[in-house]
Amino acid sequence: NAGVTQTPKFRVLKTGQSMTLLCAQDMNHEYMYWYRQDPGMGLRLIHYSVGEGTTAKGEVPDGYNVSRLKKQNFLLGLESAAPSQTSVYFCASSYRVDWVGQPQHFGDGTRLSIL
Amino acid sequence: GENVEQHPSTLSVQEGDSAVIKCTYSDSASNYFPWYKQELGKRPQLIIDIRSNVGEKKDQRIAVTLNKTAKHFSLHITETQPEDSAVYFCAASPPISSGSARQLTFGSGTQLTVLP
């Protein structure tokens, strides 16, 4: 099993350009998450999904959109990239067990630079 | 929402010594506390986790303790080795509210350096 796969691994954009980051998991996980990681700030949740066709906002959702058309895929979109969105983006997934937390499994990350 | 504070932000120890990283959380309903290790340029990887029905959990050289009354939990690494050098993140997860998923709130991380 590949686990959680993110594409692309690196990308440089100009301000105002758009792009989509793709996350795919082969573990049949119900939950999927998008985080951004900035120096000294840990991991901050952008958006998440509890299942196919559903998405919700996390801590820092502004400037991003997401979609989950298939259970195994979770897409993160930047409609008009800004330099403040320069970051490393991680996707994660986990099983759904309502009464107790489950480990989240992370992808390798996408390093995104906005010029 | 949940707030997690992690200390120290940097920690240097001699090889063979022990390292302790501490986290506090704000939501008394949180009941799942994982620890992740992140090597430079790599993904965060789960190293150990604890649920609120236990006070301590060990896995070889790694242990985590949880004090629910004081709302803090700690990571203990014994007999440290150079390959333990990495950034360590704690996290806390409250119970699910209607329509939501299990969310993790992460601490800001501790850079551990093991000196040979």
mmCIF file of N, CA and C in Angstrom, chain A residues 30-33 45 48-51 56 94-96 98 104, chain B residues 93-104:
data_model
loop_
_atom_site.group_PDB
_atom_site.id
_atom_site.type_symbol
_atom_site.label_atom_id
_atom_site.label_comp_id
_atom_site.label_asym_id
_atom_site.label_seq_id
_atom_site.Cartn_x
_atom_site.Cartn_y
_atom_site.Cartn_z
ATOM 1 N N GLU A 30 -12.125 7.217 6.197
ATOM 2 C CA GLU A 30 -13.260 8.112 6.014
ATOM 3 C C GLU A 30 -12.841 9.579 6.087
ATOM 4 N N TYR A 31 -11.945 9.890 7.034
ATOM 5 C CA TYR A 31 -11.562 11.281 7.259
ATOM 6 C C TYR A 31 -10.328 11.650 6.451
ATOM 7 N N MET A 32 -10.354 12.863 5.899
ATOM 8 C CA MET A 32 -9.174 13.403 5.242
ATOM 9 C C MET A 32 -9.014 14.869 5.627
ATOM 10 N N TYR A 33 -7.750 15.308 5.672
ATOM 11 C CA TYR A 33 -7.420 16.636 6.184
ATOM 12 C C TYR A 33 -6.371 17.298 5.298
ATOM 13 N N LEU A 45 -4.787 23.347 10.576
ATOM 14 C CA LEU A 45 -5.797 22.703 9.745
ATOM 15 C C LEU A 45 -6.472 23.719 8.825
ATOM 16 N N TYR A 48 -11.174 20.029 6.125
ATOM 17 C CA TYR A 48 -11.210 18.585 6.331
ATOM 18 C C TYR A 48 -12.484 18.009 5.734
ATOM 19 N N SER A 49 -12.543 16.688 5.681
ATOM 20 C CA SER A 49 -13.710 16.013 5.113
ATOM 21 C C SER A 49 -14.039 14.776 5.935
ATOM 22 N N VAL A 50 -15.317 14.605 6.230
ATOM 23 C CA VAL A 50 -15.739 13.441 7.003
ATOM 24 C C VAL A 50 -16.202 12.304 6.102
ATOM 25 N N GLY A 51 -16.258 12.562 4.807
ATOM 26 C CA GLY A 51 -16.667 11.522 3.883
ATOM 27 C C GLY A 51 -16.860 12.082 2.489
ATOM 28 N N ALA A 56 -15.463 20.641 5.260
ATOM 29 C CA ALA A 56 -15.699 21.614 6.319
ATOM 30 C C ALA A 56 -14.451 22.448 6.536
ATOM 31 N N SER A 94 -7.486 9.421 8.210
ATOM 32 C CA SER A 94 -7.637 8.534 9.368
ATOM 33 C C SER A 94 -8.969 7.794 9.269
ATOM 34 N N TYR A 95 -9.046 6.704 10.040
ATOM 35 C CA TYR A 95 -10.312 6.002 10.171
ATOM 36 C C TYR A 95 -11.286 6.831 10.996
ATOM 37 N N ARG A 96 -12.554 6.509 10.868
ATOM 38 C CA ARG A 96 -13.577 7.125 11.705
ATOM 39 C C ARG A 96 -13.956 6.161 12.813
ATOM 40 N N ASP A 98 -15.923 7.077 16.310
ATOM 41 C CA ASP A 98 -16.499 8.262 16.937
ATOM 42 C C ASP A 98 -16.102 8.448 18.398
ATOM 43 N N GLN A 104 -3.622 9.921 12.630
ATOM 44 C CA GLN A 104 -3.679 10.465 11.287
ATOM 45 C C GLN A 104 -2.394 10.092 10.559
ATOM 46 N N SER B 93 -6.952 15.913 20.861
ATOM 47 C CA SER B 93 -8.175 15.755 20.074
ATOM 48 C C SER B 93 -9.378 15.648 20.994
ATOM 49 N N PRO B 94 -10.316 16.585 20.886
ATOM 50 C CA PRO B 94 -11.544 16.502 21.677
ATOM 51 C C PRO B 94 -12.531 15.551 21.020
ATOM 52 N N PRO B 95 -13.591 15.181 21.704
ATOM 53 C CA PRO B 95 -14.617 14.312 21.107
ATOM 54 C C PRO B 95 -15.272 14.985 19.908
ATOM 55 N N ILE B 96 -15.893 14.174 19.091
ATOM 56 C CA ILE B 96 -16.555 14.666 17.896
ATOM 57 C C ILE B 96 -17.827 15.429 18.272
ATOM 58 N N SER B 97 -18.026 16.579 17.633
ATOM 59 C CA SER B 97 -19.294 17.278 17.745
ATOM 60 C C SER B 97 -20.080 16.983 16.479
ATOM 61 N N SER B 98 -21.328 17.285 16.481
ATOM 62 C CA SER B 98 -22.220 16.898 15.400
ATOM 63 C C SER B 98 -21.706 17.348 14.040
ATOM 64 N N GLY B 99 -21.557 16.413 13.120
ATOM 65 C CA GLY B 99 -21.154 16.733 11.760
ATOM 66 C C GLY B 99 -19.680 16.965 11.571
ATOM 67 N N SER B 100 -18.907 16.910 12.629
ATOM 68 C CA SER B 100 -17.480 17.220 12.498
ATOM 69 C C SER B 100 -16.661 15.944 12.491
ATOM 70 N N ALA B 101 -15.401 16.103 12.237
ATOM 71 C CA ALA B 101 -14.476 14.977 12.294
ATOM 72 C C ALA B 101 -13.595 15.149 13.515
ATOM 73 N N ARG B 102 -12.899 14.086 13.864
ATOM 74 C CA ARG B 102 -11.872 14.184 14.889
ATOM 75 C C ARG B 102 -10.799 15.143 14.396
ATOM 76 N N GLN B 103 -10.625 16.248 15.092
ATOM 77 C CA GLN B 103 -9.606 17.194 14.708
ATOM 78 C C GLN B 103 -8.461 17.151 15.700
ATOM 79 N N LEU B 104 -7.259 17.260 15.196
ATOM 80 C CA LEU B 104 -6.078 17.363 16.035
ATOM 81 C C LEU B 104 -5.637 18.820 16.101
#
